[in-house]
């Protein structure tokens, strides 16, 4: 799916759009920040790891019909982070690997402004309109802020898993019945 085919979602403050090559420097800076990486991998990512991440994001859309968006400020165009739905093939078995996995990450200047809550709600609304019945996410133990975002979005704990010595909670969210029948 070419970048033009990735949908653009707008909220009152945000634009979720396809990643562009020009996003790479902002992505590298974000993923190199130890505070950003603390609960996602536990260490800053290198520029080459971030470039591989960008390639993986772009490959998701044609393969699965969903993926990650770059998040930008609607007024300024500033890169704020990334969020979306993925299938990372984590090997956690049925009930996880066969469902889209929600994820979100914001650059430090975007923290504490409700941007994750606003953007995740938009991503899930997009998925609901497409009839996605169940979405999962994983949050590291101690990541209180992401737990709050997930709870506001309707995620509930499903089970705990350990990956690489890190305890993670897997949460699930069922498509609300109020959205109506899947198309």
PDB file of C-alpha atoms in Angstrom:
ATOM      1  CA  UNK A   1       0.000   0.000   0.000  1.00  0.00           C
ATOM      2  CA  UNK A   2       1.633   3.274  -1.018  1.00  0.00           C
ATOM      3  CA  UNK A   3       1.841   5.975   1.659  1.00  0.00           C
ATOM      4  CA  UNK A   4      -1.078   7.844   0.064  1.00  0.00           C
ATOM      5  CA  UNK A   5      -3.303   4.817   0.789  1.00  0.00           C
ATOM      6  CA  UNK A   6      -2.618   4.964   4.547  1.00  0.00           C
ATOM      7  CA  UNK A   7      -5.579   6.824   6.012  1.00  0.00           C
ATOM      8  CA  UNK A   8      -5.131  10.149   7.759  1.00  0.00           C
ATOM      9  CA  UNK A   9      -7.026  10.587  11.021  1.00  0.00           C
ATOM     10  CA  UNK A  10      -7.560  14.001  12.538  1.00  0.00           C
ATOM     11  CA  UNK A  11      -8.657  14.874  16.054  1.00  0.00           C
ATOM     12  CA  UNK A  12      -9.069  18.302  17.601  1.00  0.00           C
ATOM     13  CA  UNK A  13      -5.299  18.578  18.196  1.00  0.00           C
ATOM     14  CA  UNK A  14      -3.663  15.750  16.276  1.00  0.00           C
ATOM     15  CA  UNK A  15      -3.062  14.428  12.796  1.00  0.00           C
ATOM     16  CA  UNK A  16      -2.247  10.718  12.494  1.00  0.00           C
ATOM     17  CA  UNK A  17      -0.665  10.281   9.096  1.00  0.00           C
ATOM     18  CA  UNK A  18       1.653   7.972   7.156  1.00  0.00           C
ATOM     19  CA  UNK A  19       5.289   8.123   8.148  1.00  0.00           C
ATOM     20  CA  UNK A  20       7.519  10.144   5.823  1.00  0.00           C
ATOM     21  CA  UNK A  21      11.250   9.918   5.231  1.00  0.00           C
ATOM     22  CA  UNK A  22      11.557  13.341   6.866  1.00  0.00           C
ATOM     23  CA  UNK A  23      10.273  11.812  10.140  1.00  0.00           C
ATOM     24  CA  UNK A  24      13.397   9.715  10.587  1.00  0.00           C
ATOM     25  CA  UNK A  25      15.501  12.330  12.444  1.00  0.00           C
ATOM     26  CA  UNK A  26      12.637  12.963  14.897  1.00  0.00           C
ATOM     27  CA  UNK A  27      12.114   9.224  15.295  1.00  0.00           C
ATOM     28  CA  UNK A  28      15.821   8.653  15.939  1.00  0.00           C
ATOM     29  CA  UNK A  29      15.837  11.373  18.585  1.00  0.00           C
ATOM     30  CA  UNK A  30      12.691  10.006  20.247  1.00  0.00           C
ATOM     31  CA  UNK A  31      13.837   6.367  20.330  1.00  0.00           C
ATOM     32  CA  UNK A  32      17.322   7.373  21.550  1.00  0.00           C
ATOM     33  CA  UNK A  33      15.789   9.032  24.629  1.00  0.00           C
ATOM     34  CA  UNK A  34      16.273   6.723  27.658  1.00  0.00           C
ATOM     35  CA  UNK A  35      12.995   7.992  29.142  1.00  0.00           C
ATOM     36  CA  UNK A  36      11.067   6.976  26.035  1.00  0.00           C
ATOM     37  CA  UNK A  37      12.741   3.563  25.815  1.00  0.00           C
ATOM     38  CA  UNK A  38      12.550   2.814  29.545  1.00  0.00           C
ATOM     39  CA  UNK A  39       9.400   0.703  29.268  1.00  0.00           C
ATOM     40  CA  UNK A  40       9.838  -0.285  25.598  1.00  0.00           C
ATOM     41  CA  UNK A  41      12.903  -2.437  25.265  1.00  0.00           C
ATOM     42  CA  UNK A  42      14.582  -0.970  28.331  1.00  0.00           C
ATOM     43  CA  UNK A  43      17.380   0.797  26.449  1.00  0.00           C
ATOM     44  CA  UNK A  44      17.704   3.552  23.855  1.00  0.00           C
ATOM     45  CA  UNK A  45      17.533   2.406  20.259  1.00  0.00           C
ATOM     46  CA  UNK A  46      20.252   3.066  17.695  1.00  0.00           C
ATOM     47  CA  UNK A  47      19.644   5.025  14.512  1.00  0.00           C
ATOM     48  CA  UNK A  48      19.805   1.833  12.448  1.00  0.00           C
ATOM     49  CA  UNK A  49      17.284   0.101  14.738  1.00  0.00           C
ATOM     50  CA  UNK A  50      14.959   3.066  14.356  1.00  0.00           C
ATOM     51  CA  UNK A  51      15.365   3.039  10.585  1.00  0.00           C
ATOM     52  CA  UNK A  52      14.425  -0.668  10.604  1.00  0.00           C
ATOM     53  CA  UNK A  53      11.386   0.231  12.719  1.00  0.00           C
ATOM     54  CA  UNK A  54      10.294   2.735  10.065  1.00  0.00           C
ATOM     55  CA  UNK A  55      10.601   0.071   7.357  1.00  0.00           C
ATOM     56  CA  UNK A  56       8.565  -2.350   9.487  1.00  0.00           C
ATOM     57  CA  UNK A  57       5.848   0.267  10.010  1.00  0.00           C
ATOM     58  CA  UNK A  58       5.566   0.809   6.266  1.00  0.00           C
ATOM     59  CA  UNK A  59       5.344  -2.942   5.601  1.00  0.00           C
ATOM     60  CA  UNK A  60       2.437  -3.411   8.018  1.00  0.00           C
ATOM     61  CA  UNK A  61      -0.162  -1.539   5.983  1.00  0.00           C
ATOM     62  CA  UNK A  62      -0.154  -3.634   2.791  1.00  0.00           C
ATOM     63  CA  UNK A  63       0.222  -6.872   4.723  1.00  0.00           C
ATOM     64  CA  UNK A  64      -2.421  -6.375   7.424  1.00  0.00           C
ATOM     65  CA  UNK A  65      -4.546  -3.408   6.392  1.00  0.00           C
ATOM     66  CA  UNK A  66      -3.484  -1.541   9.518  1.00  0.00           C
ATOM     67  CA  UNK A  67      -0.265  -0.234  10.969  1.00  0.00           C
ATOM     68  CA  UNK A  68       1.344   2.659  12.778  1.00  0.00           C
ATOM     69  CA  UNK A  69       0.853   6.334  12.102  1.00  0.00           C
ATOM     70  CA  UNK A  70       3.151   9.252  12.765  1.00  0.00           C
ATOM     71  CA  UNK A  71       1.453  11.618  15.206  1.00  0.00           C
ATOM     72  CA  UNK A  72       1.811  15.320  14.585  1.00  0.00           C
ATOM     73  CA  UNK A  73       0.433  18.487  16.094  1.00  0.00           C
ATOM     74  CA  UNK A  74      -2.335  19.723  13.777  1.00  0.00           C
ATOM     75  CA  UNK A  75      -1.448  23.376  14.311  1.00  0.00           C
ATOM     76  CA  UNK A  76       2.337  23.257  14.078  1.00  0.00           C
ATOM     77  CA  UNK A  77       3.052  20.017  12.195  1.00  0.00           C
ATOM     78  CA  UNK A  78       5.516  19.034  14.924  1.00  0.00           C
ATOM     79  CA  UNK A  79       6.265  15.313  15.200  1.00  0.00           C
ATOM     80  CA  UNK A  80       4.877  14.102  18.544  1.00  0.00           C
ATOM     81  CA  UNK A  81       5.275  10.320  18.328  1.00  0.00           C
ATOM     82  CA  UNK A  82       3.773   7.167  16.827  1.00  0.00           C
ATOM     83  CA  UNK A  83       0.789   4.954  17.452  1.00  0.00           C
ATOM     84  CA  UNK A  84      -1.351   2.394  15.765  1.00  0.00           C
ATOM     85  CA  UNK A  85      -2.091  -1.292  15.359  1.00  0.00           C
ATOM     86  CA  UNK A  86       0.512  -3.931  14.579  1.00  0.00           C
ATOM     87  CA  UNK A  87       1.126  -7.628  14.306  1.00  0.00           C
ATOM     88  CA  UNK A  88       4.620  -8.081  15.638  1.00  0.00           C
ATOM     89  CA  UNK A  89       4.533 -11.907  15.721  1.00  0.00           C
ATOM     90  CA  UNK A  90       5.650 -12.092  19.333  1.00  0.00           C
ATOM     91  CA  UNK A  91       4.932 -15.813  19.652  1.00  0.00           C
ATOM     92  CA  UNK A  92       2.547 -15.416  22.580  1.00  0.00           C
ATOM     93  CA  UNK A  93       0.024 -17.810  21.067  1.00  0.00           C
ATOM     94  CA  UNK A  94      -3.628 -17.668  20.064  1.00  0.00           C
ATOM     95  CA  UNK A  95      -5.579 -14.837  21.552  1.00  0.00           C
ATOM     96  CA  UNK A  96      -2.618 -12.510  21.176  1.00  0.00           C
ATOM     97  CA  UNK A  97      -0.728 -13.155  17.952  1.00  0.00           C
ATOM     98  CA  UNK A  98      -3.950 -13.396  15.949  1.00  0.00           C
ATOM     99  CA  UNK A  99      -5.193  -9.970  17.105  1.00  0.00           C
ATOM    100  CA  UNK A 100      -4.020  -6.485  16.250  1.00  0.00           C
ATOM    101  CA  UNK A 101      -1.759  -5.101  18.969  1.00  0.00           C
ATOM    102  CA  UNK A 102      -2.215  -1.449  19.891  1.00  0.00           C
ATOM    103  CA  UNK A 103       0.875   0.560  20.665  1.00  0.00           C
ATOM    104  CA  UNK A 104       1.752   4.164  21.351  1.00  0.00           C
ATOM    105  CA  UNK A 105       4.889   6.136  22.065  1.00  0.00           C
ATOM    106  CA  UNK A 106       5.367   9.865  22.403  1.00  0.00           C
ATOM    107  CA  UNK A 107       8.433  12.069  22.399  1.00  0.00           C
ATOM    108  CA  UNK A 108       9.084  13.595  25.823  1.00  0.00           C
ATOM    109  CA  UNK A 109       7.863  17.116  24.888  1.00  0.00           C
ATOM    110  CA  UNK A 110       4.408  15.612  24.208  1.00  0.00           C
ATOM    111  CA  UNK A 111       4.069  13.930  27.615  1.00  0.00           C
ATOM    112  CA  UNK A 112       1.447  14.984  30.129  1.00  0.00           C
ATOM    113  CA  UNK A 113      -0.875  16.712  27.648  1.00  0.00           C
ATOM    114  CA  UNK A 114      -3.459  13.967  27.036  1.00  0.00           C
ATOM    115  CA  UNK A 115      -2.093  13.332  23.556  1.00  0.00           C
ATOM    116  CA  UNK A 116      -1.778   9.564  24.003  1.00  0.00           C
ATOM    117  CA  UNK A 117      -5.365   9.306  25.257  1.00  0.00           C
ATOM    118  CA  UNK A 118      -6.667  11.411  22.360  1.00  0.00           C
ATOM    119  CA  UNK A 119      -4.667   9.584  19.714  1.00  0.00           C
ATOM    120  CA  UNK A 120      -5.351   6.069  21.003  1.00  0.00           C
ATOM    121  CA  UNK A 121      -9.082   6.844  21.072  1.00  0.00           C
ATOM    122  CA  UNK A 122      -8.848   7.882  17.411  1.00  0.00           C
ATOM    123  CA  UNK A 123      -6.951   4.713  16.455  1.00  0.00           C
ATOM    124  CA  UNK A 124      -9.473   2.503  18.235  1.00  0.00           C
ATOM    125  CA  UNK A 125     -12.414   4.389  16.727  1.00  0.00           C
ATOM    126  CA  UNK A 126     -10.912   3.789  13.283  1.00  0.00           C
ATOM    127  CA  UNK A 127     -10.564   0.059  14.083  1.00  0.00           C
ATOM    128  CA  UNK A 128     -14.097  -0.137  15.480  1.00  0.00           C
ATOM    129  CA  UNK A 129     -15.548   1.267  12.265  1.00  0.00           C
ATOM    130  CA  UNK A 130     -13.702  -1.464  10.364  1.00  0.00           C
ATOM    131  CA  UNK A 131     -15.168  -4.205  12.540  1.00  0.00           C
ATOM    132  CA  UNK A 132     -12.014  -5.240  14.390  1.00  0.00           C
ATOM    133  CA  UNK A 133     -13.536  -7.386  17.179  1.00  0.00           C
ATOM    134  CA  UNK A 134     -10.649  -7.475  19.664  1.00  0.00           C
ATOM    135  CA  UNK A 135      -7.439  -5.541  20.165  1.00  0.00           C
ATOM    136  CA  UNK A 136      -4.644  -6.359  22.605  1.00  0.00           C
ATOM    137  CA  UNK A 137      -1.753  -4.369  24.016  1.00  0.00           C
ATOM    138  CA  UNK A 138       1.172  -5.024  26.359  1.00  0.00           C
ATOM    139  CA  UNK A 139       2.327  -2.692  29.087  1.00  0.00           C
ATOM    140  CA  UNK A 140       5.401  -3.139  31.243  1.00  0.00           C
ATOM    141  CA  UNK A 141       4.995  -3.457  34.971  1.00  0.00           C
ATOM    142  CA  UNK A 142       5.336  -0.030  36.533  1.00  0.00           C
ATOM    143  CA  UNK A 143       4.324   1.971  33.462  1.00  0.00           C
ATOM    144  CA  UNK A 144       1.509   3.741  35.291  1.00  0.00           C
ATOM    145  CA  UNK A 145       0.886   6.384  32.633  1.00  0.00           C
ATOM    146  CA  UNK A 146       0.334   3.867  29.819  1.00  0.00           C
ATOM    147  CA  UNK A 147      -1.894   1.817  32.109  1.00  0.00           C
ATOM    148  CA  UNK A 148      -4.094   4.886  32.576  1.00  0.00           C
ATOM    149  CA  UNK A 149      -4.220   5.508  28.816  1.00  0.00           C
ATOM    150  CA  UNK A 150      -5.202   1.865  28.237  1.00  0.00           C
ATOM    151  CA  UNK A 151      -7.897   1.965  30.931  1.00  0.00           C
ATOM    152  CA  UNK A 152      -9.400   5.138  29.460  1.00  0.00           C
ATOM    153  CA  UNK A 153      -9.452   3.420  26.055  1.00  0.00           C
ATOM    154  CA  UNK A 154     -11.390   0.445  27.431  1.00  0.00           C
ATOM    155  CA  UNK A 155      -8.583  -2.085  27.811  1.00  0.00           C
ATOM    156  CA  UNK A 156      -8.788  -4.551  30.691  1.00  0.00           C
ATOM    157  CA  UNK A 157      -6.065  -6.882  32.014  1.00  0.00           C
ATOM    158  CA  UNK A 158      -6.110 -10.300  30.398  1.00  0.00           C
ATOM    159  CA  UNK A 159      -2.922 -12.042  31.525  1.00  0.00           C
ATOM    160  CA  UNK A 160       0.683 -11.462  32.535  1.00  0.00           C
ATOM    161  CA  UNK A 161       3.634 -12.594  30.450  1.00  0.00           C
ATOM    162  CA  UNK A 162       7.373 -12.455  30.791  1.00  0.00           C
ATOM    163  CA  UNK A 163       9.505 -11.434  27.843  1.00  0.00           C
ATOM    164  CA  UNK A 164      13.250 -11.089  28.200  1.00  0.00           C
ATOM    165  CA  UNK A 165      13.018 -11.033  31.969  1.00  0.00           C
ATOM    166  CA  UNK A 166      10.462  -8.214  31.953  1.00  0.00           C
ATOM    167  CA  UNK A 167       6.979  -8.677  33.415  1.00  0.00           C
ATOM    168  CA  UNK A 168       4.306  -7.358  31.081  1.00  0.00           C
ATOM    169  CA  UNK A 169       0.559  -7.226  31.412  1.00  0.00           C
ATOM    170  CA  UNK A 170      -1.415  -8.102  28.314  1.00  0.00           C
ATOM    171  CA  UNK A 171      -4.641  -6.160  28.096  1.00  0.00           C
ATOM    172  CA  UNK A 172      -7.567  -6.650  25.761  1.00  0.00           C
ATOM    173  CA  UNK A 173     -10.339  -4.461  24.403  1.00  0.00           C
ATOM    174  CA  UNK A 174     -13.454  -5.795  22.755  1.00  0.00           C
ATOM    175  CA  UNK A 175     -15.178  -3.785  20.048  1.00  0.00           C
ATOM    176  CA  UNK A 176     -18.104  -1.942  21.667  1.00  0.00           C
ATOM    177  CA  UNK A 177     -21.533  -3.274  20.692  1.00  0.00           C
ATOM    178  CA  UNK A 178     -22.731   0.323  20.341  1.00  0.00           C
ATOM    179  CA  UNK A 179     -20.648   0.716  17.185  1.00  0.00           C
ATOM    180  CA  UNK A 180     -23.052  -1.603  15.388  1.00  0.00           C
ATOM    181  CA  UNK A 181     -22.523  -4.640  13.190  1.00  0.00           C
ATOM    182  CA  UNK A 182     -19.215  -5.011  11.405  1.00  0.00           C
ATOM    183  CA  UNK A 183     -19.257  -3.952   7.775  1.00  0.00           C
TER     184      UNK A 183
END
